[in-house]
Short mmCIF file of C-alpha atoms in Angstrom, two decimals:
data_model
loop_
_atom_site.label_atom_id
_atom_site.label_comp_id
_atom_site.label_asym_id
_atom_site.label_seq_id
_atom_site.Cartn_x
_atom_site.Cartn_y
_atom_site.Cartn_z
CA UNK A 1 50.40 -26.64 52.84
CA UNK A 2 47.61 -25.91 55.69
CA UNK A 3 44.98 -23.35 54.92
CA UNK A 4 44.33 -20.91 57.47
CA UNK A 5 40.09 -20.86 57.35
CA UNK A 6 37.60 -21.92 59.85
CA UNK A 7 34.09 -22.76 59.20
CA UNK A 8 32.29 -19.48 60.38
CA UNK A 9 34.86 -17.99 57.25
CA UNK A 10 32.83 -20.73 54.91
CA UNK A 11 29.61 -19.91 56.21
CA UNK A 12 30.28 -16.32 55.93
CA UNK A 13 30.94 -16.71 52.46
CA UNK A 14 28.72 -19.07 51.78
CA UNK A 15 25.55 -16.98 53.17
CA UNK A 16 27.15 -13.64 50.83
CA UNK A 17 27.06 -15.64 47.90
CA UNK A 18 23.31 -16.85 48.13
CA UNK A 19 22.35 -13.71 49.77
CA UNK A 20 24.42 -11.12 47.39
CA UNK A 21 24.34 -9.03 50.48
CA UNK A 22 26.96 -8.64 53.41
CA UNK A 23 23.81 -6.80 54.78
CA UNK A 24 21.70 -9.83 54.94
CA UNK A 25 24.56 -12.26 55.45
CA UNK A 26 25.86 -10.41 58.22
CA UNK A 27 22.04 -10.14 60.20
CA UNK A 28 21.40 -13.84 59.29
CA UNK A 29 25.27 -14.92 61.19
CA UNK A 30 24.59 -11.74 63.57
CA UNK A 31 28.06 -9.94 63.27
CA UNK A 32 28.70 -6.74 61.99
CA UNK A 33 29.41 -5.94 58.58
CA UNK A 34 33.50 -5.35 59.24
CA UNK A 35 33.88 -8.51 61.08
CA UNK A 36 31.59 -10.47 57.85
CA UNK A 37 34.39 -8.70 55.56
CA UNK A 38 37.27 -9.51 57.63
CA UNK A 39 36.00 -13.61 57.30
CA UNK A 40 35.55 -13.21 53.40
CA UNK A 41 38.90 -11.04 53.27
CA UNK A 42 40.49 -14.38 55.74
CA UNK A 43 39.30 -16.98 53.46
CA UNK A 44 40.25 -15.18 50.09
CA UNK A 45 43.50 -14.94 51.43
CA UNK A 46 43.57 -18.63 52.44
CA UNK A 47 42.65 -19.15 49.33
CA UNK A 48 44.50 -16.51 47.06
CA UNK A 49 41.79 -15.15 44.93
CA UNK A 50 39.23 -12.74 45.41
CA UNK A 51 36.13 -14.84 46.04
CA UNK A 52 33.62 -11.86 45.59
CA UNK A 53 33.05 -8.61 43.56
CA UNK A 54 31.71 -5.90 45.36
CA UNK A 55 29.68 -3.24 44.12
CA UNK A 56 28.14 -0.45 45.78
CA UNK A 57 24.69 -1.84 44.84
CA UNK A 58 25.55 -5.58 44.16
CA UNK A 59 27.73 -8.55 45.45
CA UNK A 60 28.36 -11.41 42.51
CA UNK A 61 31.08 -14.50 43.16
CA UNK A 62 34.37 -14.14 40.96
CA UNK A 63 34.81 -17.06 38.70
CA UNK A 64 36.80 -18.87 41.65
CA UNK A 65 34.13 -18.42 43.96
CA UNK A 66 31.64 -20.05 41.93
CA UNK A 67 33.76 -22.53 41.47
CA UNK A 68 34.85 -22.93 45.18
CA UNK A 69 30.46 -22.33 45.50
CA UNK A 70 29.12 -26.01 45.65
CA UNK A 71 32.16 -27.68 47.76
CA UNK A 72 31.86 -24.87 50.34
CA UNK A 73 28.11 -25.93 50.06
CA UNK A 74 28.79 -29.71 50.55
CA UNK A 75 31.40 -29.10 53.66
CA UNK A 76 28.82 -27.36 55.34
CA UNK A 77 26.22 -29.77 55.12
CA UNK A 78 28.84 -32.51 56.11
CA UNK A 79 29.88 -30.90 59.16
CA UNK A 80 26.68 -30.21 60.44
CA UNK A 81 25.04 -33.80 59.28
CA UNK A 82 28.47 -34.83 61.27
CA UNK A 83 27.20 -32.84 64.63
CA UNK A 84 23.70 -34.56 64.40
CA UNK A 85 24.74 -37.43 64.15
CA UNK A 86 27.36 -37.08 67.45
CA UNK A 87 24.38 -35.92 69.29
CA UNK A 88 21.91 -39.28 68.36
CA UNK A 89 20.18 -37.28 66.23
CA UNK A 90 19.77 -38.20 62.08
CA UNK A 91 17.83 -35.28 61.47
CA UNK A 92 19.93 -33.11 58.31
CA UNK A 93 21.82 -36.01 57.07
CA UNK A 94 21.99 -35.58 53.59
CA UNK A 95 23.42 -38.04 50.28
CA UNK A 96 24.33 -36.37 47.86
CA UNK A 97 24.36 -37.93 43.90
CA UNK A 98 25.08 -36.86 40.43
CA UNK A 99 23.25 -38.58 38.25
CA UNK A 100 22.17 -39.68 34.71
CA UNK A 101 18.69 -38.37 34.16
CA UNK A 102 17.75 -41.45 32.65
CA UNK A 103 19.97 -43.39 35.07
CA UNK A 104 18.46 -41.48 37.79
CA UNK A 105 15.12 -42.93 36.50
CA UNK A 106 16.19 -46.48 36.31
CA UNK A 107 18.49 -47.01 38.86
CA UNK A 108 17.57 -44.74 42.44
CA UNK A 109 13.66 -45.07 43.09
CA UNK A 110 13.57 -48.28 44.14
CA UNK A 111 17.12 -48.75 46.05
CA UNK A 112 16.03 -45.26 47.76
CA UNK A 113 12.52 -46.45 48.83
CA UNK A 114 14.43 -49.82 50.45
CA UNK A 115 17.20 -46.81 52.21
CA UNK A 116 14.04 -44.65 53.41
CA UNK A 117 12.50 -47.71 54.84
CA UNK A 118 15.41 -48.30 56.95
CA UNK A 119 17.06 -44.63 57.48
CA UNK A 120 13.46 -42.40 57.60
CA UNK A 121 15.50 -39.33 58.33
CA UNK A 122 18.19 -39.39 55.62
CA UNK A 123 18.21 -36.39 52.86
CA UNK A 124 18.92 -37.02 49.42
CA UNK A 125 19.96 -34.48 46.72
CA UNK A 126 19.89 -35.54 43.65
CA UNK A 127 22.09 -33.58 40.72
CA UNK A 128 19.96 -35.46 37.47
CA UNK A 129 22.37 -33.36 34.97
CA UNK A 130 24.05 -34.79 32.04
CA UNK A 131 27.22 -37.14 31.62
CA UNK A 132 29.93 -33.56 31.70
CA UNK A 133 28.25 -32.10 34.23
CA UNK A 134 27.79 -35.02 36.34
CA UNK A 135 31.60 -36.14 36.06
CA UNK A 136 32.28 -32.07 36.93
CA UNK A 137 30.26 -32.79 39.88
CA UNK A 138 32.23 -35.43 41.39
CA UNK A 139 35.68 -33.67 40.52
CA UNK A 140 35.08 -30.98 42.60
CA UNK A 141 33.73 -32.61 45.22
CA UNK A 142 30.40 -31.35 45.14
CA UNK A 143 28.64 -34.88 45.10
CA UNK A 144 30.13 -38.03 46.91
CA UNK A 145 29.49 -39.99 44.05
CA UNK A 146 28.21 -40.25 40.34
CA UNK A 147 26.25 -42.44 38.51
CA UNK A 148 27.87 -42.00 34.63
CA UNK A 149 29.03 -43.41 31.56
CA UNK A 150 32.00 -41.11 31.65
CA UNK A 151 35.39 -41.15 33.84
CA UNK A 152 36.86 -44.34 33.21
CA UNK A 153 39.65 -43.28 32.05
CA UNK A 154 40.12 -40.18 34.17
CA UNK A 155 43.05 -41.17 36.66
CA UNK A 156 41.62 -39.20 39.38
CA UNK A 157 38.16 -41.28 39.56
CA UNK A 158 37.59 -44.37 40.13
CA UNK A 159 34.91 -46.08 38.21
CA UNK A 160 32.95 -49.65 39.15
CA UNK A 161 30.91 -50.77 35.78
CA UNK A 162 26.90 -51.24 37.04
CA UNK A 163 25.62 -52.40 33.58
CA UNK A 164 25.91 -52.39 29.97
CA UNK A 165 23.39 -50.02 28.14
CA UNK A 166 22.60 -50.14 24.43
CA UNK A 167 21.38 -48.22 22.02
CA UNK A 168 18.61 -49.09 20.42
CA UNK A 169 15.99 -48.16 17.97
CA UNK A 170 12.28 -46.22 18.87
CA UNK A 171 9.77 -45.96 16.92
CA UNK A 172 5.81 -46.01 16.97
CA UNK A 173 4.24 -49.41 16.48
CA UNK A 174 2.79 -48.79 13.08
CA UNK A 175 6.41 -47.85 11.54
CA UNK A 176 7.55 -50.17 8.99
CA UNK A 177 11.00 -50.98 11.02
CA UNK A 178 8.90 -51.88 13.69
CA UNK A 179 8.35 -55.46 12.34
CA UNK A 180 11.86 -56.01 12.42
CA UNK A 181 13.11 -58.20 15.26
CA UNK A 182 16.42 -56.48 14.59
CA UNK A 183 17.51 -53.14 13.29
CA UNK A 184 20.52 -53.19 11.52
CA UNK A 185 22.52 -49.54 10.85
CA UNK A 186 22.03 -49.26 7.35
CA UNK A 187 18.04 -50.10 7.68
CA UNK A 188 17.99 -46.44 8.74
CA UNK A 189 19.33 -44.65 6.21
CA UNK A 190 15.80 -43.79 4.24
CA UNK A 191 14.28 -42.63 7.55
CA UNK A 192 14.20 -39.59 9.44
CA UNK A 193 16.20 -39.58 12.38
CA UNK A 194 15.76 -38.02 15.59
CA UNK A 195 18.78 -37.52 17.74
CA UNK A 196 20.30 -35.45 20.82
CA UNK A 197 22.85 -32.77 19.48
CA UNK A 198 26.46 -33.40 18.74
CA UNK A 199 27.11 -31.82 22.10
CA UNK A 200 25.80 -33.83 24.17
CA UNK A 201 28.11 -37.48 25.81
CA UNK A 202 25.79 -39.57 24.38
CA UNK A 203 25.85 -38.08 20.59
CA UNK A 204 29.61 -38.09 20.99
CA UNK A 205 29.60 -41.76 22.37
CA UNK A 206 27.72 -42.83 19.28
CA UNK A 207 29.06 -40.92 16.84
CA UNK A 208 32.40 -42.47 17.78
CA UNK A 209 31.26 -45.84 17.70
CA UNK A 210 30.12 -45.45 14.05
CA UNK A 211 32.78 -43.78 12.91
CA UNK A 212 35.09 -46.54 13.99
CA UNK A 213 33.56 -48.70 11.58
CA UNK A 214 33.03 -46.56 8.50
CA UNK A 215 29.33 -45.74 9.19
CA UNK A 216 27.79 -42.08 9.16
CA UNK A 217 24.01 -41.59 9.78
CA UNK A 218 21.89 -38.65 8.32
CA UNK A 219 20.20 -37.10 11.48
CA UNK A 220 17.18 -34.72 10.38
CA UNK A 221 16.22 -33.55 13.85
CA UNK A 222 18.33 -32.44 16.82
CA UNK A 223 17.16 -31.98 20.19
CA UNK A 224 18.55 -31.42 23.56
CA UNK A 225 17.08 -33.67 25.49
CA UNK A 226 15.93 -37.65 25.01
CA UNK A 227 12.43 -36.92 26.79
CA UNK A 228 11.90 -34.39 23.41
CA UNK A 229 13.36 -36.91 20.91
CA UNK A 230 10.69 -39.92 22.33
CA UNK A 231 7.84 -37.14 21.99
CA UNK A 232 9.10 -36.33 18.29
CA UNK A 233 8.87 -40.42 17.48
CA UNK A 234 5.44 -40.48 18.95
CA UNK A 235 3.55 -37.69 17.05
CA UNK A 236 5.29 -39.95 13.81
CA UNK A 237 7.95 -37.41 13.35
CA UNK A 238 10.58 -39.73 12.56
CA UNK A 239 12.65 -42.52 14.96
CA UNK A 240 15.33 -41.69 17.19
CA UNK A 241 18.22 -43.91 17.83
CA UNK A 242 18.65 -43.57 22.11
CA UNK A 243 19.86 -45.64 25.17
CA UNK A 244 17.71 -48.39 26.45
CA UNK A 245 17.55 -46.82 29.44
CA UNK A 246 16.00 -43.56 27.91
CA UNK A 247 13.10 -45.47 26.68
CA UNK A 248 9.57 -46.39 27.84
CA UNK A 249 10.20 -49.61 30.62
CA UNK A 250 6.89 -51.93 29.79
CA UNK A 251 4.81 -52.54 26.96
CA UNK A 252 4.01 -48.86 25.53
CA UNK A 253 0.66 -48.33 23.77
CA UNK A 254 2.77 -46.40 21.10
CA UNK A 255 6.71 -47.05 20.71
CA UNK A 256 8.36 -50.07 20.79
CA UNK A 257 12.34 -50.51 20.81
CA UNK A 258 14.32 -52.78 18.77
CA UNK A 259 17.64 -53.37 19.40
CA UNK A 260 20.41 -52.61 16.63
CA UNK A 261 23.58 -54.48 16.19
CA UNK A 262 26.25 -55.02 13.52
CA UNK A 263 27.78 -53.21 15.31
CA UNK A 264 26.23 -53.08 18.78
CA UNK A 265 26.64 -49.77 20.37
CA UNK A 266 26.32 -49.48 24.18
CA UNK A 267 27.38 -47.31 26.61
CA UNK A 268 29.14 -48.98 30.15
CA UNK A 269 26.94 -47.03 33.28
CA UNK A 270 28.92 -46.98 36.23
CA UNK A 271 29.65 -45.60 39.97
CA UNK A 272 32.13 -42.51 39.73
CA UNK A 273 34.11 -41.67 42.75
CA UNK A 274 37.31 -39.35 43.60
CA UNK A 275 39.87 -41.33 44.39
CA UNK A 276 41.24 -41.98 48.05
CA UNK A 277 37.51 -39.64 49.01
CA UNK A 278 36.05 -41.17 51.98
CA UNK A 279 32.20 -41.02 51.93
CA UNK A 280 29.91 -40.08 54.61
CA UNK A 281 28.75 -43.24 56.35
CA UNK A 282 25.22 -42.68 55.17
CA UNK A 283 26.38 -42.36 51.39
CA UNK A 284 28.53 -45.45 52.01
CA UNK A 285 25.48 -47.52 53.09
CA UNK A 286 23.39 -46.19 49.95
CA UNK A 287 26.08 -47.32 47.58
CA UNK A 288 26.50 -50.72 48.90
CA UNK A 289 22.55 -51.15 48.71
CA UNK A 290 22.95 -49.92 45.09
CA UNK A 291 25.84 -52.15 44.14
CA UNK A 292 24.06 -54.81 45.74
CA UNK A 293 20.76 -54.56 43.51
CA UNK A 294 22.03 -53.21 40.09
CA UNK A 295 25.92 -55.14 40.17
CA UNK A 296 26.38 -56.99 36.83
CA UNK A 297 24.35 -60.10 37.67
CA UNK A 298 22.11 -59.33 40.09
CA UNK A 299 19.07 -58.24 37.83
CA UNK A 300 19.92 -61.30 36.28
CA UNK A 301 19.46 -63.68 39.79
CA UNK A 302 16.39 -61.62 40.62
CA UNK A 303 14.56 -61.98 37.62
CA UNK A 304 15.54 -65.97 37.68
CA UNK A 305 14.12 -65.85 41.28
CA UNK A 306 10.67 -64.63 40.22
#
């Protein structure tokens, strides 16, 4: 089944919902108000939902519209980094990622600063939100492609396994469990523990772990983010169990990591895509530069190399 829309009917909505005025919208495209309504009215129809409410002193998106919000978004920016790039011209090209925050820490700076190098005029936005909302991200389309420990198993994604990433004890240097050369689970059960709340992908990841082999830790803080939990272990609040990934890279004048087996928990980052989703050819050149530094192996080669 075709949908009846054209792009002006995207923009048009587009500009309402950012604008939350048909007023402003309609001076920015420079069309009247009725002909602005009759696009929205088009595309809602195309669509079959209202896209808007309508107010006499506001205009909000209906829970469809903000839905339909950050594809509409994406399009846009596609079609006209498309048009540049028919006319010679790279300028508004844009990539755009959802990613780990501590992923996006690891894994982009360097593999962008070798893109930028060779592709000066290339965009990137960079959605640095956590494993749900990343995965939520490239389901709808609003990113070309995620960097997660989640969708594996969704049959709609594909996923392509980047590296393994443990979990592994922080602490400051003067803790006692800090002359351990290896943590095991039950060496934490008379400390305080710092971890992420039971909400979050990587609390549920771990929790899961444990659970499948009969071990329950007593958590004493919970905190939203990892950043907050490394702060906590550095003032000598307690020691948080974390990804690898989350933790100082280098030697740290406070914490220091130790890694924590029996069992050992890690969680598999990968690249998430839609399936059978063709990416932009700029986004398709990123990712093979990515896969080409972080594949399992590579760091490996490199760090033989040196």
């Amino acid at each position: 089944m075709s949908m009846n829309c054209e792009i002006l009917d995207l923009r048009a909505f587009l500009l309402v919902a950012e604008s939350r005025s048909f007023h402003r919208a309609a001076e920015t495209l420079h069309v009247s108000q009725p002909a602005l309504s009759r696009r929205i009215q088009k595309l809602e129809q195309a669509i079959g939902s209202p896209l808007l409410e309508r107010t006499t002193r506001s205009v909000s998106t209906t829970a469809v519209g903000e839905n339909l919000l950050p594809l509409v978004r994406r399009m846009l920016e596609e079609f006209d980094g498309s048009l540049f790039a028919q006319r010679g011209d790279h300028v508004g090209r844009q990539i755009t990622i959802a990613c780990l925050p501590t992923a996006a820490f690891y894994f982009l700076p360097s593999v962008m600063a070798r893109f930028h190098a060779e592709h000066p005029n290339v965009r990137f936005r960079i959605l640095d939100v956590p494993a749900t909302e990343g995965l939520q991200a490239v389901e709808r389309g609003e990113v070309e492609f995620g960097i997660n420990f989640m969708g594996a198993s969704d049959p709609n994604l594909s996923f392509e396994v980047l590296v393994e990433d443990p979990f592994v004890l922080a602490c400051r240097r003067d803790h006692p469990l800090a002359k351990k050369r290896k943590i095991a689970w039950s060496d934490l059960e008379k400390h305080q523990l710092i971890t992420v709340h039971r909400t979050s992908g990587n609390r549920t990841l771990l929790d899961g772990a444990l659970a499948r082999e009969n071990l329950k830790l007593r958590w004493f803080y919970e905190v939203t983010h990892l950043s907050t939990s490394l702060g906590m272990v550095e003032a000598g609040i307690g020691v948080s169990v974390l990804p690898r990934m989350a933790t100082p890279q280098g030697d740290h004048p406070t914490l220091v990591t130790r890694p924590i087996d029996s069992p050992v928990v890690s969680r598999t980052i990968g690249i998430v895509r839609r399936n059978n989703a063709a990416l932009s050819p700029m986004a398709e050149r990123f990712l093979q530069m990515l896969q080409k530094q972080w594949k399992p192996g590579a760091r490996t080669t490199e760090r033989t190399r040196g």
